[in-house]
Amino acid sequence: MSQPVGRAVLAIAGSDPSGGAGIQADLKTFTAIGVYGGAAITCLTAQNTMGVVAVQPVAPGFVRRQVELVLADLPITHIKTGMIGTTGVAISLGQILRDFSGEIICDPVLIASDGQSLMEKHGMGDFLDNIVANATVITPNLHELALLAGTPVPDRAAIPAAVKTLIARFPRLRGVAVTGGHLEEHEATVSDFLFQPDCPVIVEEHPRHVTRNTHGTGCTFASALAAYHLLTNSYEMAFHQAIAFMDLLLRQSADHGMGKGTGPLLHHLAMGKS
Ligand code: PLP
């Protein structure tokens, strides 16, 4: 698939020096899929595959400056947000995102898989009001869905009501892609869900890959969804293609020993295959 001329995606996210998550994963995903990507950094993290050790936020005004300069110059049609980190950064981005008329795909990064918080304590309200409220698509896993909706999501049956709450509260949302990897973990399959206002839910069931190499899967899925939407202009096609991309990457990355902890996806192995 060749990229339409004059379209590009901007990731606004944290940096992961081990290369598995954050802007590093976003840019690798854009490149593997074949779209041009930029990256504005919200926070530096010090981490490796064994966990996040420290976070150094970027000054809110400087985050806004990065984004403003890119938007003033490049043909950005899609913004993908990841780790925002602080209330100050969330607030500094609110007006820019409100004024942006393209797609905003929000990966609601709140907690790392090792349990380390990736959003400032008490930052949820500002994150919701400034980032989620301006998103056209959000990509929560079950835990993130529960945090955003403020209601427990213990099983499959609880998902639609939680999503409905979000769609009612945030009228800009055109899609909620819920990744179901943490659902029914004993099952050999995983179900992912695409909710769109006034449309029947789309459920895609696919094989579960049992692997320790899952670092950055949330970032990669949201970036793939943004890239495929840029290429297809369709939420539904982007959803199916992003799932297929994850399936390929998880399979190809299943057996490597990159790092001593939760290993990354090897995005370069998907180059030209998606
Ligand atoms: N963004 C950054 C900078 C991170 O460090 C992390 C996790 O450590 C994430 C996002 C979320 O990663 P995942 O895609 O594994 O949920």
mmCIF file of C-alpha atoms and ligand atoms in Angstrom:
data_model
loop_
_atom_site.group_PDB
_atom_site.id
_atom_site.type_symbol
_atom_site.label_atom_id
_atom_site.label_comp_id
_atom_site.label_asym_id
_atom_site.label_seq_id
_atom_site.Cartn_x
_atom_site.Cartn_y
_atom_site.Cartn_z
ATOM 1 C CA MET A 1 0.000 0.000 0.000
ATOM 2 C CA SER A 2 1.538 3.367 -0.894
ATOM 3 C CA GLN A 3 1.100 6.416 1.306
ATOM 4 C CA PRO A 4 -1.183 9.153 -0.057
ATOM 5 C CA VAL A 5 0.945 12.191 -0.886
ATOM 6 C CA GLY A 6 0.760 14.970 1.648
ATOM 7 C CA ARG A 7 -0.337 13.016 4.703
ATOM 8 C CA ALA A 8 1.674 12.360 7.812
ATOM 9 C CA VAL A 9 1.198 11.326 11.423
ATOM 10 C CA LEU A 10 2.594 12.947 14.570
ATOM 11 C CA ALA A 11 3.110 10.943 17.761
ATOM 12 C CA ILE A 12 2.974 12.896 21.030
ATOM 13 C CA ALA A 13 4.385 10.514 23.630
ATOM 14 C CA GLY A 14 7.124 9.580 26.083
ATOM 15 C CA SER A 15 10.548 8.222 25.212
ATOM 16 C CA ASP A 16 11.588 4.647 26.047
ATOM 17 C CA PRO A 17 15.371 4.358 25.607
ATOM 18 C CA SER A 18 15.139 0.557 25.377
ATOM 19 C CA GLY A 19 13.214 1.071 22.149
ATOM 20 C CA GLY A 20 10.194 -1.103 22.886
ATOM 21 C CA ALA A 21 7.481 1.386 23.849
ATOM 22 C CA GLY A 22 6.756 5.109 23.589
ATOM 23 C CA ILE A 23 7.822 7.233 20.623
ATOM 24 C CA GLN A 24 10.419 4.678 19.618
ATOM 25 C CA ALA A 25 7.675 2.061 19.114
ATOM 26 C CA ASP A 26 5.435 4.643 17.419
ATOM 27 C CA LEU A 27 8.054 5.644 14.839
ATOM 28 C CA LYS A 28 9.063 2.033 14.139
ATOM 29 C CA THR A 29 5.400 1.166 13.594
ATOM 30 C CA PHE A 30 4.829 4.081 11.202
ATOM 31 C CA THR A 31 7.929 3.114 9.238
ATOM 32 C CA ALA A 32 7.112 -0.612 9.117
ATOM 33 C CA ILE A 33 3.621 0.211 7.795
ATOM 34 C CA GLY A 34 4.942 2.810 5.369
ATOM 35 C CA VAL A 35 3.733 6.200 6.558
ATOM 36 C CA TYR A 36 5.762 9.292 7.438
ATOM 37 C CA GLY A 37 5.860 9.974 11.170
ATOM 38 C CA GLY A 38 7.087 12.720 13.466
ATOM 39 C CA ALA A 39 7.421 12.587 17.260
ATOM 40 C CA ALA A 40 7.018 15.265 19.936
ATOM 41 C CA ILE A 41 8.351 14.108 23.308
ATOM 42 C CA THR A 42 6.327 14.652 26.500
ATOM 43 C CA CYS A 43 8.587 12.858 28.990
ATOM 44 C CA LEU A 44 11.880 11.065 29.119
ATOM 45 C CA THR A 45 11.791 7.757 30.932
ATOM 46 C CA ALA A 46 14.749 5.776 32.237
ATOM 47 C CA GLN A 47 13.831 2.143 31.733
ATOM 48 C CA ASN A 48 14.766 -1.159 30.215
ATOM 49 C CA THR A 49 12.798 -4.332 29.595
ATOM 50 C CA MET A 50 12.698 -4.970 33.361
ATOM 51 C CA GLY A 51 10.767 -1.825 34.195
ATOM 52 C CA VAL A 52 10.476 1.951 34.373
ATOM 53 C CA VAL A 53 12.948 3.383 36.913
ATOM 54 C CA ALA A 54 12.500 7.142 36.537
ATOM 55 C CA VAL A 55 10.471 9.728 34.638
ATOM 56 C CA GLN A 56 11.635 13.227 33.653
ATOM 57 C CA PRO A 57 8.768 15.307 32.247
ATOM 58 C CA VAL A 58 9.441 17.908 29.555
ATOM 59 C CA ALA A 59 8.264 21.457 30.412
ATOM 60 C CA PRO A 60 4.650 21.903 29.183
ATOM 61 C CA GLY A 61 5.450 25.006 27.117
ATOM 62 C CA PHE A 62 8.245 23.139 25.363
ATOM 63 C CA VAL A 63 5.956 20.207 24.522
ATOM 64 C CA ARG A 64 3.453 22.663 23.042
ATOM 65 C CA ARG A 65 6.250 24.362 21.046
ATOM 66 C CA GLN A 66 7.319 21.046 19.492
ATOM 67 C CA VAL A 67 3.768 20.274 18.422
ATOM 68 C CA GLU A 68 3.005 23.792 17.147
ATOM 69 C CA LEU A 69 6.127 23.878 14.973
ATOM 70 C CA VAL A 70 5.434 20.489 13.419
ATOM 71 C CA LEU A 71 1.774 21.325 12.759
ATOM 72 C CA ALA A 72 2.774 24.675 11.216
ATOM 73 C CA ASP A 73 5.014 22.942 8.696
ATOM 74 C CA LEU A 74 4.182 19.302 7.949
ATOM 75 C CA PRO A 75 0.925 17.957 6.457
ATOM 76 C CA ILE A 76 -0.156 16.243 9.665
ATOM 77 C CA THR A 77 -3.551 14.594 9.206
ATOM 78 C CA HIS A 78 -3.300 12.243 12.200
ATOM 79 C CA ILE A 79 -2.061 12.742 15.759
ATOM 80 C CA LYS A 80 -1.403 9.744 17.975
ATOM 81 C CA THR A 81 -1.046 10.421 21.705
ATOM 82 C CA GLY A 82 0.674 8.125 24.191
ATOM 83 C CA MET A 83 2.193 8.889 27.598
ATOM 84 C CA ILE A 84 1.287 12.471 28.562
ATOM 85 C CA GLY A 85 2.802 12.232 32.028
ATOM 86 C CA THR A 86 1.711 15.399 33.831
ATOM 87 C CA THR A 87 -1.349 17.610 34.204
ATOM 88 C CA GLY A 88 0.752 20.538 32.938
ATOM 89 C CA VAL A 89 1.512 18.742 29.655
ATOM 90 C CA ALA A 90 -2.130 17.646 29.288
ATOM 91 C CA ILE A 91 -3.342 21.234 29.742
ATOM 92 C CA SER A 92 -0.674 22.640 27.397
ATOM 93 C CA LEU A 93 -1.934 20.333 24.625
ATOM 94 C CA GLY A 94 -5.674 20.852 25.190
ATOM 95 C CA GLN A 95 -6.179 23.893 22.960
ATOM 96 C CA ILE A 96 -3.984 22.585 20.126
ATOM 97 C CA LEU A 97 -5.870 19.284 20.065
ATOM 98 C CA ARG A 98 -9.225 21.113 20.255
ATOM 99 C CA ASP A 99 -8.259 23.186 17.190
ATOM 100 C CA PHE A 100 -6.864 20.226 15.197
ATOM 101 C CA SER A 101 -9.364 19.086 12.579
ATOM 102 C CA GLY A 102 -7.757 15.733 11.694
ATOM 103 C CA GLU A 103 -7.871 12.416 13.500
ATOM 104 C CA ILE A 104 -6.585 12.110 17.070
ATOM 105 C CA ILE A 105 -5.913 8.531 18.131
ATOM 106 C CA CYS A 106 -5.406 8.410 21.893
ATOM 107 C CA ASP A 107 -3.682 5.485 23.587
ATOM 108 C CA PRO A 108 -4.686 6.158 27.207
ATOM 109 C CA VAL A 109 -1.308 5.358 28.771
ATOM 110 C CA LEU A 110 -1.783 5.560 32.538
ATOM 111 C CA ILE A 111 0.168 2.669 34.084
ATOM 112 C CA ALA A 112 3.136 0.646 32.756
ATOM 113 C CA SER A 113 2.821 -3.126 32.763
ATOM 114 C CA ASP A 114 5.237 -3.280 35.744
ATOM 115 C CA GLY A 115 2.732 -1.170 37.714
ATOM 116 C CA GLN A 116 4.704 2.102 37.511
ATOM 117 C CA SER A 117 2.345 5.073 37.119
ATOM 118 C CA LEU A 118 2.867 6.928 33.840
ATOM 119 C CA MET A 119 0.449 9.748 34.671
ATOM 120 C CA GLU A 120 0.872 12.171 37.549
ATOM 121 C CA LYS A 121 -1.211 11.427 40.623
ATOM 122 C CA HIS A 122 -4.540 13.298 40.445
ATOM 123 C CA GLY A 123 -3.911 13.897 36.706
ATOM 124 C CA MET A 124 -6.910 11.922 35.492
ATOM 125 C CA GLY A 125 -9.349 14.860 35.291
ATOM 126 C CA ASP A 126 -7.000 16.982 33.188
ATOM 127 C CA PHE A 127 -6.104 13.983 31.021
ATOM 128 C CA LEU A 128 -9.803 13.345 30.340
ATOM 129 C CA ASP A 129 -10.681 17.016 29.726
ATOM 130 C CA ASN A 130 -7.730 17.860 27.474
ATOM 131 C CA ILE A 131 -6.683 14.655 25.713
ATOM 132 C CA VAL A 132 -9.543 12.124 25.727
ATOM 133 C CA ALA A 133 -12.172 14.837 25.148
ATOM 134 C CA ASN A 134 -10.448 15.829 21.890
ATOM 135 C CA ALA A 135 -9.725 12.307 20.618
ATOM 136 C CA THR A 136 -11.599 10.825 17.655
ATOM 137 C CA VAL A 137 -10.451 7.305 18.590
ATOM 138 C CA ILE A 138 -9.276 5.786 21.872
ATOM 139 C CA THR A 139 -7.616 2.395 22.268
ATOM 140 C CA PRO A 140 -8.029 1.260 25.894
ATOM 141 C CA ASN A 141 -7.309 -2.183 27.253
ATOM 142 C CA LEU A 142 -9.799 -3.394 29.863
ATOM 143 C CA HIS A 143 -7.962 -1.849 32.777
ATOM 144 C CA GLU A 144 -7.689 1.532 31.016
ATOM 145 C CA LEU A 145 -11.352 1.362 29.996
ATOM 146 C CA ALA A 146 -12.318 0.903 33.647
ATOM 147 C CA LEU A 147 -10.151 3.854 34.729
ATOM 148 C CA LEU A 148 -11.488 6.159 31.991
ATOM 149 C CA ALA A 149 -15.136 5.229 32.513
ATOM 150 C CA GLY A 150 -14.824 5.162 36.318
ATOM 151 C CA THR A 151 -16.519 1.791 36.535
ATOM 152 C CA PRO A 152 -15.198 -1.772 36.989
ATOM 153 C CA VAL A 153 -14.930 -3.862 33.804
ATOM 154 C CA PRO A 154 -14.499 -7.374 35.177
ATOM 155 C CA ASP A 155 -15.749 -9.273 32.132
ATOM 156 C CA ARG A 156 -16.891 -9.073 28.503
ATOM 157 C CA ALA A 157 -20.466 -8.260 29.490
ATOM 158 C CA ALA A 158 -19.380 -5.045 31.237
ATOM 159 C CA ILE A 159 -17.577 -3.580 28.209
ATOM 160 C CA PRO A 160 -20.527 -2.050 26.245
ATOM 161 C CA ALA A 161 -21.864 0.000 29.178
ATOM 162 C CA ALA A 162 -18.410 1.387 29.992
ATOM 163 C CA VAL A 163 -17.863 2.343 26.339
ATOM 164 C CA LYS A 164 -21.338 3.903 26.168
ATOM 165 C CA THR A 165 -20.454 6.132 29.127
ATOM 166 C CA LEU A 166 -17.359 7.378 27.286
ATOM 167 C CA ILE A 167 -19.156 7.962 23.962
ATOM 168 C CA ALA A 168 -21.898 9.922 25.772
ATOM 169 C CA ARG A 169 -19.372 12.036 27.662
ATOM 170 C CA PHE A 170 -16.992 12.664 24.735
ATOM 171 C CA PRO A 171 -18.990 13.509 21.567
ATOM 172 C CA ARG A 172 -15.857 13.841 19.412
ATOM 173 C CA LEU A 173 -15.239 10.075 19.708
ATOM 174 C CA ARG A 174 -15.858 8.211 16.436
ATOM 175 C CA GLY A 175 -14.302 4.944 17.581
ATOM 176 C CA VAL A 176 -13.400 3.061 20.758
ATOM 177 C CA ALA A 177 -11.116 0.106 20.045
ATOM 178 C CA VAL A 178 -10.990 -2.085 23.163
ATOM 179 C CA THR A 179 -8.163 -4.610 23.210
ATOM 180 C CA GLY A 180 -9.229 -7.764 25.021
ATOM 181 C CA GLY A 181 -5.878 -9.452 25.693
ATOM 182 C CA HIS A 182 -6.494 -9.417 29.461
ATOM 183 C CA LEU A 183 -9.955 -10.931 29.052
ATOM 184 C CA GLU A 184 -10.509 -14.689 29.581
ATOM 185 C CA GLU A 185 -6.749 -15.248 29.717
ATOM 186 C CA HIS A 186 -7.115 -19.041 29.861
ATOM 187 C CA GLU A 187 -8.739 -19.024 26.383
ATOM 188 C CA ALA A 188 -6.709 -19.804 23.236
ATOM 189 C CA THR A 189 -8.231 -16.794 21.472
ATOM 190 C CA VAL A 190 -8.377 -13.045 22.124
ATOM 191 C CA SER A 191 -11.312 -10.797 21.240
ATOM 192 C CA ASP A 192 -10.865 -7.140 20.310
ATOM 193 C CA PHE A 193 -13.853 -4.806 19.959
ATOM 194 C CA LEU A 194 -14.523 -1.743 17.800
ATOM 195 C CA PHE A 195 -17.390 0.455 19.006
ATOM 196 C CA GLN A 196 -18.589 3.325 16.804
ATOM 197 C CA PRO A 197 -21.502 5.617 17.717
ATOM 198 C CA ASP A 198 -24.793 4.338 16.264
ATOM 199 C CA CYS A 199 -23.177 1.218 14.695
ATOM 200 C CA PRO A 200 -23.218 -2.412 15.800
ATOM 201 C CA VAL A 201 -20.057 -3.429 17.631
ATOM 202 C CA ILE A 202 -17.427 -5.256 15.571
ATOM 203 C CA VAL A 203 -15.717 -8.139 17.383
ATOM 204 C CA GLU A 204 -12.589 -9.737 15.995
ATOM 205 C CA GLU A 205 -11.477 -13.008 17.534
ATOM 206 C CA HIS A 206 -7.929 -14.141 16.785
ATOM 207 C CA PRO A 207 -5.370 -16.613 18.174
ATOM 208 C CA ARG A 208 -3.675 -15.758 21.500
ATOM 209 C CA HIS A 209 0.132 -15.739 21.366
ATOM 210 C CA VAL A 210 1.691 -16.894 24.617
ATOM 211 C CA THR A 211 4.931 -14.903 24.744
ATOM 212 C CA ARG A 212 6.875 -12.778 27.222
ATOM 213 C CA ASN A 213 7.730 -10.306 24.455
ATOM 214 C CA THR A 214 4.840 -7.863 24.801
ATOM 215 C CA HIS A 215 6.535 -4.600 25.845
ATOM 216 C CA GLY A 216 5.037 -1.766 23.820
ATOM 217 C CA THR A 217 2.050 -3.665 22.418
ATOM 218 C CA GLY A 218 -0.387 -0.891 23.460
ATOM 219 C CA CYS A 219 1.721 1.833 21.798
ATOM 220 C CA THR A 220 2.219 -0.279 18.685
ATOM 221 C CA PHE A 221 -1.479 -1.138 18.288
ATOM 222 C CA ALA A 222 -2.588 2.516 18.576
ATOM 223 C CA SER A 223 0.131 3.670 16.154
ATOM 224 C CA ALA A 224 -0.807 0.928 13.684
ATOM 225 C CA LEU A 225 -4.452 1.995 13.894
ATOM 226 C CA ALA A 226 -3.437 5.614 13.182
ATOM 227 C CA ALA A 227 -1.191 4.593 10.259
ATOM 228 C CA TYR A 228 -3.783 2.293 8.687
ATOM 229 C CA HIS A 229 -6.492 4.931 9.107
ATOM 230 C CA LEU A 230 -4.223 7.393 7.305
ATOM 231 C CA LEU A 231 -3.914 4.875 4.465
ATOM 232 C CA THR A 232 -7.561 3.729 4.277
ATOM 233 C CA ASN A 233 -9.747 6.507 5.770
ATOM 234 C CA SER A 234 -11.754 3.720 7.406
ATOM 235 C CA TYR A 235 -11.939 2.951 11.133
ATOM 236 C CA GLU A 236 -13.097 -0.571 10.403
ATOM 237 C CA MET A 237 -10.324 -1.392 7.930
ATOM 238 C CA ALA A 238 -7.736 0.237 10.184
ATOM 239 C CA PHE A 239 -8.971 -1.858 13.134
ATOM 240 C CA HIS A 240 -8.716 -5.160 11.210
ATOM 241 C CA GLN A 241 -5.345 -4.285 9.679
ATOM 242 C CA ALA A 242 -3.882 -3.155 13.011
ATOM 243 C CA ILE A 243 -4.913 -6.481 14.564
ATOM 244 C CA ALA A 244 -3.310 -8.384 11.666
ATOM 245 C CA PHE A 245 -0.120 -6.296 12.096
ATOM 246 C CA MET A 246 -0.009 -7.118 15.834
ATOM 247 C CA ASP A 247 -0.578 -10.795 15.088
ATOM 248 C CA LEU A 248 2.360 -10.834 12.658
ATOM 249 C CA LEU A 249 4.641 -8.926 15.058
ATOM 250 C CA LEU A 250 3.767 -11.013 18.121
ATOM 251 C CA ARG A 251 4.399 -14.215 16.141
ATOM 252 C CA GLN A 252 7.692 -13.009 14.715
ATOM 253 C CA SER A 253 8.857 -11.630 18.071
ATOM 254 C CA ALA A 254 7.811 -14.616 20.203
ATOM 255 C CA ASP A 255 11.152 -16.356 20.675
ATOM 256 C CA HIS A 256 13.873 -13.710 20.790
ATOM 257 C CA GLY A 257 15.865 -12.910 23.925
ATOM 258 C CA MET A 258 16.166 -9.120 23.551
ATOM 259 C CA GLY A 259 16.509 -7.921 27.152
ATOM 260 C CA LYS A 260 16.132 -9.794 30.420
ATOM 261 C CA GLY A 261 12.542 -8.794 31.160
ATOM 262 C CA THR A 262 9.403 -8.229 29.096
ATOM 263 C CA GLY A 263 10.925 -8.173 25.625
ATOM 264 C CA PRO A 264 9.994 -5.732 22.880
ATOM 265 C CA LEU A 265 8.317 -6.380 19.551
ATOM 266 C CA LEU A 266 10.781 -6.538 16.664
ATOM 267 C CA HIS A 267 9.096 -4.058 14.344
ATOM 268 C CA HIS A 268 11.810 -4.299 11.707
ATOM 269 C CA LEU A 269 10.792 -7.900 10.997
ATOM 270 C CA ALA A 270 7.434 -6.609 9.725
ATOM 271 C CA MET A 271 9.010 -4.222 7.193
ATOM 272 C CA GLY A 272 7.360 -4.714 3.849
ATOM 273 C CA LYS A 273 5.128 -7.533 5.082
ATOM 274 C CA SER A 274 2.141 -5.530 6.298
HETATM 275 N N1 PLP B 1 4.964 4.995 26.763
HETATM 276 C C1 PLP B 1 6.105 4.925 27.470
HETATM 277 C C2 PLP B 1 7.119 6.015 27.354
HETATM 278 C C3 PLP B 1 6.317 3.826 28.274
HETATM 279 O O1 PLP B 1 7.432 3.773 28.958
HETATM 280 C C4 PLP B 1 5.340 2.787 28.346
HETATM 281 C C5 PLP B 1 5.528 1.619 29.174
HETATM 282 O O2 PLP B 1 6.494 1.422 29.844
HETATM 283 C C6 PLP B 1 4.205 2.893 27.606
HETATM 284 C C7 PLP B 1 4.056 4.011 26.827
HETATM 285 C C8 PLP B 1 3.149 1.848 27.597
HETATM 286 O O3 PLP B 1 3.646 0.680 27.060
HETATM 287 P P1 PLP B 1 2.676 -0.476 26.544
HETATM 288 O O4 PLP B 1 2.478 -0.265 25.077
HETATM 289 O O5 PLP B 1 3.465 -1.725 26.839
HETATM 290 O O6 PLP B 1 1.412 -0.361 27.310
#
